[in-house]
PDB file of C-alpha atoms (C1' of nucleotides) in Angstrom:
ATOM      1  CA  MET A 566      -9.156  -3.449  19.024  1.00 71.00           C
ATOM      2  CA  SER A 567     -11.775  -0.730  19.645  1.00 81.00           C
ATOM      3  CA  TRP A 568     -11.658   2.801  20.314  1.00 83.00           C
ATOM      4  CA  THR A 569     -10.579   3.346  24.002  1.00 85.00           C
ATOM      5  CA  ASP A 570     -10.387   6.484  25.222  1.00 83.00           C
ATOM      6  CA  GLU A 571      -6.825   7.293  25.046  1.00 81.00           C
ATOM      7  CA  ARG A 572      -6.767   6.295  21.330  1.00 82.00           C
ATOM      8  CA  ILE A 573      -9.806   8.667  20.655  1.00 84.00           C
ATOM      9  CA  ASP A 574      -7.907  11.461  22.904  1.00 84.00           C
ATOM     10  CA  LEU A 575      -4.809  10.439  20.657  1.00 82.00           C
ATOM     11  CA  LEU A 576      -6.894  10.829  17.649  1.00 84.00           C
ATOM     12  CA  GLN A 577      -8.464  14.173  18.657  1.00 84.00           C
ATOM     13  CA  LYS A 578      -4.839  15.664  19.179  1.00 82.00           C
ATOM     14  CA  MET A 579      -3.551  14.317  16.003  1.00 84.00           C
ATOM     15  CA  TRP A 580      -6.607  15.529  14.099  1.00 85.00           C
ATOM     16  CA  LEU A 581      -6.777  18.972  15.723  1.00 82.00           C
ATOM     17  CA  GLN A 582      -2.919  19.324  14.997  1.00 79.00           C
ATOM     18  CA  GLY A 583      -3.713  18.916  11.432  1.00 81.00           C
ATOM     19  CA  MET A 584      -2.085  15.611  10.823  1.00 83.00           C
ATOM     20  CA  SER A 585      -3.563  13.924   7.952  1.00 85.00           C
ATOM     21  CA  ALA A 586      -6.086  10.879   8.225  1.00 86.00           C
ATOM     22  CA  SER A 587      -4.045   8.291   7.109  1.00 85.00           C
ATOM     23  CA  LYS A 588      -1.020   9.483   8.801  1.00 83.00           C
ATOM     24  CA  ILE A 589      -2.991   9.200  11.928  1.00 85.00           C
ATOM     25  CA  ALA A 590      -4.123   5.642  11.015  1.00 86.00           C
ATOM     26  CA  ASN A 591      -0.725   4.571  10.836  1.00 81.00           C
ATOM     27  CA  GLU A 592       0.664   6.250  13.565  1.00 77.00           C
ATOM     28  CA  LEU A 593      -1.987   4.847  15.655  1.00 78.00           C
ATOM     29  CA  ALA A 594      -1.216   1.665  13.772  1.00 73.00           C
ATOM     30  CA  ASN A 595      -3.232  -1.463  14.758  1.00 74.00           C
ATOM     31  CA  GLY A 596      -3.581  -2.024  11.197  1.00 77.00           C
ATOM     32  CA  LEU A 597      -5.999   0.935  11.164  1.00 85.00           C
ATOM     33  CA  THR A 598      -7.013   2.438   8.076  1.00 88.00           C
ATOM     34  CA  ARG A 599      -7.373   6.035   7.180  1.00 88.00           C
ATOM     35  CA  ASN A 600     -11.007   5.156   6.356  1.00 91.00           C
ATOM     36  CA  ALA A 601     -11.614   4.180  10.090  1.00 91.00           C
ATOM     37  CA  VAL A 602     -10.182   7.315  11.242  1.00 89.00           C
ATOM     38  CA  ILE A 603     -11.942   9.214   9.017  1.00 90.00           C
ATOM     39  CA  GLY A 604     -15.106   7.470  10.116  1.00 91.00           C
ATOM     40  CA  LYS A 605     -14.415   8.001  13.717  1.00 88.00           C
ATOM     41  CA  VAL A 606     -13.470  11.634  13.649  1.00 89.00           C
ATOM     42  CA  TYR A 607     -16.780  11.859  11.559  1.00 88.00           C
ATOM     43  CA  ARG A 608     -18.662  10.195  14.367  1.00 89.00           C
ATOM     44  CA  LEU A 609     -17.200  12.596  16.804  1.00 84.00           C
ATOM     45  CA  GLY A 610     -18.234  15.398  15.079  1.00 83.00           C
ATOM     46  CA  LEU A 611     -14.728  16.843  14.571  1.00 77.00           C
ATOM     47  CA  SER A 612     -14.895  16.637  10.883  1.00 72.00           C
ATOM     48  CA  GLY A 613     -14.465  20.099   9.642  1.00 69.00           C
ATOM     49  CA  ARG A 614     -11.203  20.538  11.086  1.00 60.00           C
ATOM     50  CA  ALA A 615      -9.972  23.995  10.330  1.00 53.00           C
ATOM     51  CA  LYS A 616     -13.494  25.317   9.980  1.00 47.00           C
ATOM     52  CA  GLY A 617     -13.837  28.593  11.563  1.00 46.00           C
ATOM     53  CA  ASP A 618     -17.343  27.818  12.637  1.00 46.00           C
ATOM     54  CA  ALA A 619     -19.124  31.133  13.121  1.00 46.00           C
ATOM     55  CA  PRO A 620     -21.765  30.021  15.674  1.00 46.00           C
ATOM     56  CA  GLY A 621     -24.170  33.074  15.163  1.00 42.00           C
ATOM     57  CA  GLU A 622     -24.478  32.367  11.474  1.00 45.00           C
ATOM     58  CA  ASP A 623     -26.029  30.049   9.511  1.00 45.00           C
ATOM     59  CA  HIS A 624     -25.137  29.626   5.899  1.00 43.00           C
ATOM     60  CA  ALA A 625     -28.191  27.206   5.534  1.00 41.00           C
ATOM     61  CA  SER A 626     -25.818  25.254   3.327  1.00 40.00           C
ATOM     62  CA  ALA A 627     -24.142  23.292   6.181  1.00 42.00           C
ATOM     63  CA  LYS A 628     -24.570  19.689   5.122  1.00 43.00           C
ATOM     64  CA  PRO A 629     -27.120  19.185   2.389  1.00 42.00           C
ATOM     65  CA  SER A 630     -25.125  16.753   0.231  1.00 43.00           C
ATOM     66  CA  PRO A 631     -27.938  15.116  -1.970  1.00 42.00           C
ATOM     67  CA  ARG A 632     -25.588  12.967  -2.927  1.00 42.00           C
ATOM     68  CA  SER A 633     -26.427   9.050  -4.145  1.00 44.00           C
ATOM     69  CA  PRO A 634     -23.593   7.345  -4.430  1.00 45.00           C
ATOM     70  CA  ALA A 635     -24.338   4.081  -6.461  1.00 41.00           C
ATOM     71  CA  ARG A 636     -24.416   1.473  -4.097  1.00 41.00           C
ATOM     72  CA  PRO A 637     -23.499  -1.696  -5.781  1.00 42.00           C
ATOM     73  CA  SER A 638     -24.174  -4.945  -3.772  1.00 38.00           C
ATOM     74  CA  GLY A 639     -20.529  -5.587  -3.761  1.00 38.00           C
ATOM     75  CA  HIS A 640     -19.850  -4.001  -0.378  1.00 39.00           C
ATOM     76  CA  GLY A 641     -18.980  -4.736   3.435  1.00 37.00           C
ATOM     77  CA  SER A 642     -15.760  -6.675   3.957  1.00 37.00           C
ATOM     78  CA  HIS A 643     -13.097  -7.109   1.561  1.00 38.00           C
ATOM     79  CA  SER A 644      -9.362  -7.555   1.597  1.00 37.00           C
ATOM     80  CA  HIS A 645      -7.992  -4.397   0.841  1.00 38.00           C
ATOM     81  CA  ALA A 646      -5.823  -1.648   2.332  1.00 37.00           C
ATOM     82  CA  SER A 647      -4.288  -2.332   5.340  1.00 36.00           C
ATOM     83  CA  GLY A 648      -3.135  -5.726   4.363  1.00 34.00           C
ATOM     84  CA  ALA A 649      -0.882  -3.831   2.228  1.00 35.00           C
ATOM     85  CA  ILE A 650       1.808  -6.722   1.503  1.00 37.00           C
ATOM     86  CA  ALA A 651       0.396  -9.870   2.441  1.00 37.00           C
ATOM     87  CA  HIS A 652       1.859 -11.692  -0.720  1.00 40.00           C
ATOM     88  CA  SER A 653       5.157 -10.460  -0.676  1.00 42.00           C
ATOM     89  CA  PRO A 654       7.919 -13.227  -0.987  1.00 46.00           C
ATOM     90  CA  ILE A 655       9.069 -12.177   2.718  1.00 41.00           C
ATOM     91  CA  ALA A 656       6.170 -14.229   4.040  1.00 38.00           C
ATOM     92  CA  SER A 657       8.164 -17.300   4.152  1.00 37.00           C
ATOM     93  CA  ALA A 658      11.440 -15.650   3.900  1.00 38.00           C
ATOM     94  CA  HIS A 659      13.484 -14.626   6.975  1.00 38.00           C
ATOM     95  CA  HIS A 660      15.916 -17.891   6.926  1.00 37.00           C
ATOM     96  CA  ALA A 661      15.343 -18.729   3.053  1.00 35.00           C
ATOM     97  CA  SER A 662      19.042 -17.359   2.522  1.00 35.00           C
ATOM     98  CA  GLY A 663      18.016 -16.951  -0.955  1.00 34.00           C
ATOM     99  CA  PRO A 664      21.312 -16.706  -3.069  1.00 36.00           C
ATOM    100  CA  ILE A 665      20.606 -13.753  -5.282  1.00 38.00           C
ATOM    101  CA  ALA A 666      22.597 -11.372  -4.107  1.00 37.00           C
ATOM    102  CA  SER A 667      23.052  -8.536  -6.659  1.00 39.00           C
ATOM    103  CA  GLN A 668      26.029  -7.199  -5.624  1.00 37.00           C
ATOM    104  CA  SER A 669      25.876  -3.897  -7.089  1.00 37.00           C
ATOM    105  CA  ALA A 670      28.076  -2.834  -4.368  1.00 35.00           C
ATOM    106  CA  HIS A 671      25.008  -0.766  -3.175  1.00 38.00           C
ATOM    107  CA  SER A 672      24.357   0.140   0.267  1.00 37.00           C
ATOM    108  CA  GLN A 673      22.575  -1.936   2.613  1.00 38.00           C
ATOM    109  CA  MET A 674      21.734  -5.722   1.310  1.00 39.00           C
ATOM    110  CA  SER A 675      22.609  -7.731   4.520  1.00 36.00           C
ATOM    111  CA  ARG A 676      21.738 -10.708   3.065  1.00 38.00           C
ATOM    112  CA  GLY A 677      18.916 -13.441   2.125  1.00 38.00           C
ATOM    113  CA  GLN A 678      17.137 -12.312  -0.635  1.00 44.00           C
ATOM    114  CA  PRO A 679      14.175 -14.900  -0.946  1.00 44.00           C
ATOM    115  CA  GLN A 680      13.394 -16.113  -4.304  1.00 44.00           C
ATOM    116  CA  PRO A 681       9.665 -16.340  -5.471  1.00 45.00           C
ATOM    117  CA  THR A 682       9.678 -19.057  -7.811  1.00 41.00           C
ATOM    118  CA  ALA A 683       6.768 -18.721  -9.862  1.00 38.00           C
ATOM    119  CA  GLN A 684       7.191 -20.342 -12.839  1.00 38.00           C
ATOM    120  CA  ARG A 685       4.515 -23.099 -12.615  1.00 38.00           C
ATOM    121  CA  SER A 686       3.657 -24.331 -16.069  1.00 35.00           C
ATOM    122  CA  SER A 687       4.620 -21.524 -18.140  1.00 36.00           C
ATOM    123  CA  ALA A 688       4.056 -18.264 -16.281  1.00 37.00           C
ATOM    124  CA  GLY A 689       2.700 -16.832 -13.405  1.00 37.00           C
ATOM    125  CA  PRO A 690      -1.073 -15.685 -13.369  1.00 40.00           C
ATOM    126  CA  GLY A 691      -1.291 -13.375 -16.237  1.00 36.00           C
ATOM    127  CA  LEU A 692       2.566 -12.366 -16.502  1.00 39.00           C
ATOM    128  CA  ILE A 693       4.636 -12.469 -19.301  1.00 38.00           C
ATOM    129  CA  SER A 694       3.511 -15.251 -21.889  1.00 38.00           C
ATOM    130  CA  GLY A 695       6.595 -17.457 -22.681  1.00 37.00           C
ATOM    131  CA  ASN A 696       9.572 -15.751 -21.647  1.00 40.00           C
ATOM    132  CA  THR A 697      10.466 -13.990 -24.608  1.00 39.00           C
ATOM    133  CA  ALA A 698       9.375 -10.786 -22.986  1.00 40.00           C
ATOM    134  CA  LEU A 699      11.847 -10.936 -20.225  1.00 41.00           C
ATOM    135  CA  ALA A 700      14.806 -10.029 -22.223  1.00 40.00           C
ATOM    136  CA  ALA A 701      12.774  -7.365 -23.720  1.00 39.00           C
ATOM    137  CA  GLU A 702      13.052  -4.343 -21.413  1.00 40.00           C
ATOM    138  CA  PRO A 703      13.978  -4.926 -17.993  1.00 41.00           C
ATOM    139  CA  MET A 704      17.512  -4.785 -18.283  1.00 43.00           C
ATOM    140  CA  GLN A 705      18.410  -1.527 -18.853  1.00 41.00           C
ATOM    141  CA  PHE A 706      20.272  -0.536 -15.674  1.00 42.00           C
ATOM    142  CA  GLU A 707      23.039  -3.164 -15.951  1.00 41.00           C
ATOM    143  CA  ALA A 708      24.897  -1.558 -19.181  1.00 37.00           C
ATOM    144  CA  PRO A 709      27.176   0.722 -17.364  1.00 38.00           C
ATOM    145  CA  LEU A 710      28.544  -1.636 -14.716  1.00 39.00           C
ATOM    146  CA  ARG A 711      28.956  -5.116 -15.459  1.00 42.00           C
ATOM    147  CA  ALA A 712      28.554  -7.437 -12.139  1.00 40.00           C
ATOM    148  CA  PRO A 713      31.531  -9.836 -12.223  1.00 41.00           C
ATOM    149  CA  SER A 714      29.353 -12.906 -10.865  1.00 43.00           C
ATOM    150  CA  ALA A 715      25.674 -12.424 -11.692  1.00 52.00           C
ATOM    151  CA  ASP A 716      24.123 -11.082 -14.983  1.00 60.00           C
ATOM    152  CA  VAL A 717      21.147  -9.847 -12.908  1.00 61.00           C
ATOM    153  CA  VAL A 718      21.645  -6.262 -11.588  1.00 66.00           C
ATOM    154  CA  VAL A 719      18.967  -4.425  -9.914  1.00 64.00           C
ATOM    155  CA  PRO A 720      18.361  -0.690 -10.608  1.00 61.00           C
ATOM    156  CA  ILE A 721      20.313   1.326  -8.304  1.00 68.00           C
ATOM    157  CA  ILE A 722      17.468   3.197  -6.303  1.00 76.00           C
ATOM    158  CA  GLU A 723      16.588   4.166  -2.880  1.00 83.00           C
ATOM    159  CA  PRO A 724      14.764   1.288  -1.727  1.00 90.00           C
ATOM    160  CA  VAL A 725      11.709   2.239   0.150  1.00 89.00           C
ATOM    161  CA  THR A 726      10.171   1.449   3.618  1.00 87.00           C
ATOM    162  CA  ILE A 727       7.066  -0.625   3.933  1.00 85.00           C
ATOM    163  CA  MET A 728       5.143   2.792   4.614  1.00 81.00           C
ATOM    164  CA  GLU A 729       6.454   4.416   1.816  1.00 82.00           C
ATOM    165  CA  LEU A 730       5.434   1.636  -0.485  1.00 86.00           C
ATOM    166  CA  ARG A 731       2.961   2.218  -2.797  1.00 86.00           C
ATOM    167  CA  GLU A 732       0.696  -0.162  -4.869  1.00 83.00           C
ATOM    168  CA  SER A 733       2.530   0.982  -7.913  1.00 87.00           C
ATOM    169  CA  MET A 734       6.018   0.197  -6.480  1.00 90.00           C
ATOM    170  CA  CYS A 735       8.058  -3.310  -6.814  1.00 91.00           C
ATOM    171  CA  ARG A 736       8.111  -5.380  -3.404  1.00 92.00           C
ATOM    172  CA  TRP A 737      10.999  -6.895  -3.800  1.00 93.00           C
ATOM    173  CA  PRO A 738      12.254  -7.229  -0.649  1.00 93.00           C
ATOM    174  CA  ILE A 739      15.862  -6.359   0.258  1.00 93.00           C
ATOM    175  CA  GLY A 740      17.800  -7.040   3.731  1.00 92.00           C
ATOM    176  CA  ASP A 741      16.366  -8.967   6.449  1.00 91.00           C
ATOM    177  CA  PRO A 742      12.469  -8.687   7.351  1.00 88.00           C
ATOM    178  CA  THR A 743      13.364  -8.937  10.972  1.00 91.00           C
ATOM    179  CA  GLN A 744      15.820  -6.064  10.973  1.00 91.00           C
ATOM    180  CA  ALA A 745      14.724  -2.581  11.040  1.00 88.00           C
ATOM    181  CA  ASP A 746      16.683  -1.699   7.710  1.00 90.00           C
ATOM    182  CA  PHE A 747      14.536  -3.635   5.627  1.00 91.00           C
ATOM    183  CA  ARG A 748      13.282  -2.319   2.649  1.00 92.00           C
ATOM    184  CA  PHE A 749      11.336  -2.765  -0.410  1.00 92.00           C
ATOM    185  CA  CYS A 750      12.951  -2.177  -4.012  1.00 92.00           C
ATOM    186  CA  GLY A 751      10.318   0.575  -4.698  1.00 90.00           C
ATOM    187  CA  ALA A 752      11.135   1.079  -8.405  1.00 90.00           C
ATOM    188  CA  ARG A 753       7.819   1.359 -10.535  1.00 89.00           C
ATOM    189  CA  LYS A 754       6.146  -2.080 -11.259  1.00 89.00           C
ATOM    190  CA  SER A 755       6.063  -2.698 -14.871  1.00 88.00           C
ATOM    191  CA  PRO A 756       2.993  -4.222 -16.023  1.00 84.00           C
ATOM    192  CA  GLY A 757       2.927  -7.690 -16.169  1.00 85.00           C
ATOM    193  CA  ALA A 758       5.928  -8.355 -13.893  1.00 88.00           C
ATOM    194  CA  GLY A 759       3.662  -9.258 -10.760  1.00 86.00           C
ATOM    195  CA  PRO A 760       4.494  -7.169  -7.705  1.00 88.00           C
ATOM    196  CA  TYR A 761       7.858  -6.317  -8.966  1.00 91.00           C
ATOM    197  CA  CYS A 762       9.874  -3.781 -11.306  1.00 91.00           C
ATOM    198  CA  GLY A 763      11.061  -5.091 -14.412  1.00 90.00           C
ATOM    199  CA  CYS A 764      14.362  -6.345 -13.282  1.00 91.00           C
ATOM    200  CA  HIS A 765      13.206  -7.847 -10.469  1.00 91.00           C
ATOM    201  CA  SER A 766      10.278  -9.903 -11.950  1.00 91.00           C
ATOM    202  CA  ALA A 767      13.041 -11.199 -14.323  1.00 90.00           C
ATOM    203  CA  ILE A 768      14.775 -12.582 -11.199  1.00 89.00           C
ATOM    204  CA  ALA A 769      11.772 -13.757  -9.781  1.00 90.00           C
ATOM    205  CA  TYR A 770      10.110 -15.501 -12.608  1.00 88.00           C
ATOM    206  CA  GLN A 771      13.174 -17.020 -14.369  1.00 83.00           C
ATOM    207  CA  PRO A 772      12.895 -19.410 -17.124  1.00 80.00           C
ATOM    208  CA  GLN A 773      13.742 -22.770 -16.243  1.00 78.00           C
ATOM    209  CA  GLN A 774      16.457 -23.173 -18.389  1.00 73.00           C
ATOM    210  CA  ASP A 775      18.133 -19.964 -17.514  1.00 63.00           C
ATOM    211  CA  ARG A 776      17.095 -20.435 -13.814  1.00 59.00           C
ATOM    212  CA  ARG A 777      20.829 -22.226 -13.036  1.00 61.00           C
ATOM    213  CA  ARG A 778      22.375 -18.842 -13.598  1.00 60.00           C
ATOM    214  CA  GLN A 779      21.414 -18.211 -10.055  1.00 62.00           C
ATOM    215  CA  ARG A 780      22.553 -21.421  -8.545  1.00 61.00           C
ATOM    216  CA  PRO A 781      20.816 -22.802  -5.013  1.00 57.00           C
ATOM    217  CA  PRO A 782      23.364 -21.762  -2.128  1.00 60.00           C
ATOM    218  CA  LYS A 783      24.092 -25.469  -1.523  1.00 64.00           C
ATOM    219  CA  THR A 784      22.885 -28.413  -3.219  1.00 55.00           C
ATOM    220  CA  ALA A 785      24.113 -31.375  -1.011  1.00 59.00           C
TER     221      ALA A 785
ATOM    222  C1'  DC B1396      -1.275   9.178 -10.812  1.00 90.97           C
ATOM    223  C1'  DC B1397      -0.780  10.762  -6.001  1.00 90.97           C
ATOM    224  C1'  DC B1398      -3.281  12.061  -2.047  1.00 90.97           C
ATOM    225  C1'  DT B1399      -7.179  14.770   0.967  1.00 90.97           C
ATOM    226  C1'  DG B1400     -11.357  14.508   3.603  1.00 90.97           C
ATOM    227  C1'  DA B1401     -16.775  13.364   3.531  1.00 90.97           C
ATOM    228  C1'  DT B1402     -20.689  10.524   3.167  1.00 90.97           C
ATOM    229  C1'  DT B1403     -23.231   6.315   2.744  1.00 90.97           C
ATOM    230  C1'  DC B1404     -24.055   1.949   4.434  1.00 90.97           C
ATOM    231  C1'  DG B1405     -23.729  -2.893   5.333  1.00 90.97           C
ATOM    232  C1'  DC B1406     -22.255  -5.377   9.333  1.00 90.97           C
TER     233       DC B1406
ATOM    234  C1'  DG C 201     -20.507   2.096  16.738  1.00 90.97           C
ATOM    235  C1'  DC C 202     -17.192   0.686  13.254  1.00 90.97           C
ATOM    236  C1'  DG C 203     -14.965   0.914   8.890  1.00 90.97           C
ATOM    237  C1'  DA C 204     -15.113  -0.626   3.722  1.00 90.97           C
ATOM    238  C1'  DA C 205     -16.440   1.557  -0.483  1.00 90.97           C
ATOM    239  C1'  DT C 206     -17.450   5.476  -2.343  1.00 90.97           C
ATOM    240  C1'  DC C 207     -17.827   9.928  -3.945  1.00 90.97           C
ATOM    241  C1'  DA C 208     -15.472  14.398  -4.696  1.00 90.97           C
ATOM    242  C1'  DG C 209     -11.749  17.500  -4.947  1.00 90.97           C
ATOM    243  C1'  DG C 210      -6.520  19.199  -4.823  1.00 90.97           C
TER     244       DG C 210
END
DNA sequence: CCCTGATTCGC
DNA sequence: GCGAATCAGG
């Protein structure tokens, strides 16, 4: 989609309103990035926003910007930003009806937690080698309340919307992706835990042996 | 770290 | 013209 007059108009309006570029970007949606917005703004010439541009005065220091940024050949298009959560387990979820109901008696947890099984040969890409690390640190939350029917408990934190999700946050899906209340875990990703926090990576990457603790919903 | 806008440059 | 990559700050 290109910049239609209306969109440009909206852009201007919002920009002059003081909204940040990223805000505008996902307000206009369409997978626009803040760079796109900023770029457009720049081109439109209204970059200097709240600049009290005194017409009569020229400080002669308008925009020398003698910058010479390193321009590595790696440029152009890349998969980044807007894609956001392309590889989250929700991709094929929806009706996968995962049994992983961490019933921590929390708020919304409609149902259907997909289970990203990713324990190929030994482990994922570069995550926890072996499976020893799993027991090492992730479970610090389950001590207080022992869940009756599951020993994997997730942290009791506020799940986040896709907009609030950051690169550093756990992408474990919570709820039904088709519903408005769909969220992501949002806890801090722990290193080597893939896109998840420690707890969820422990669920996601269960060693084969222990995996039966989460018995499939209906195996015939 | 997170974010912000500004600039350059390949497409 | 567009927007990703990058720079430069807060």
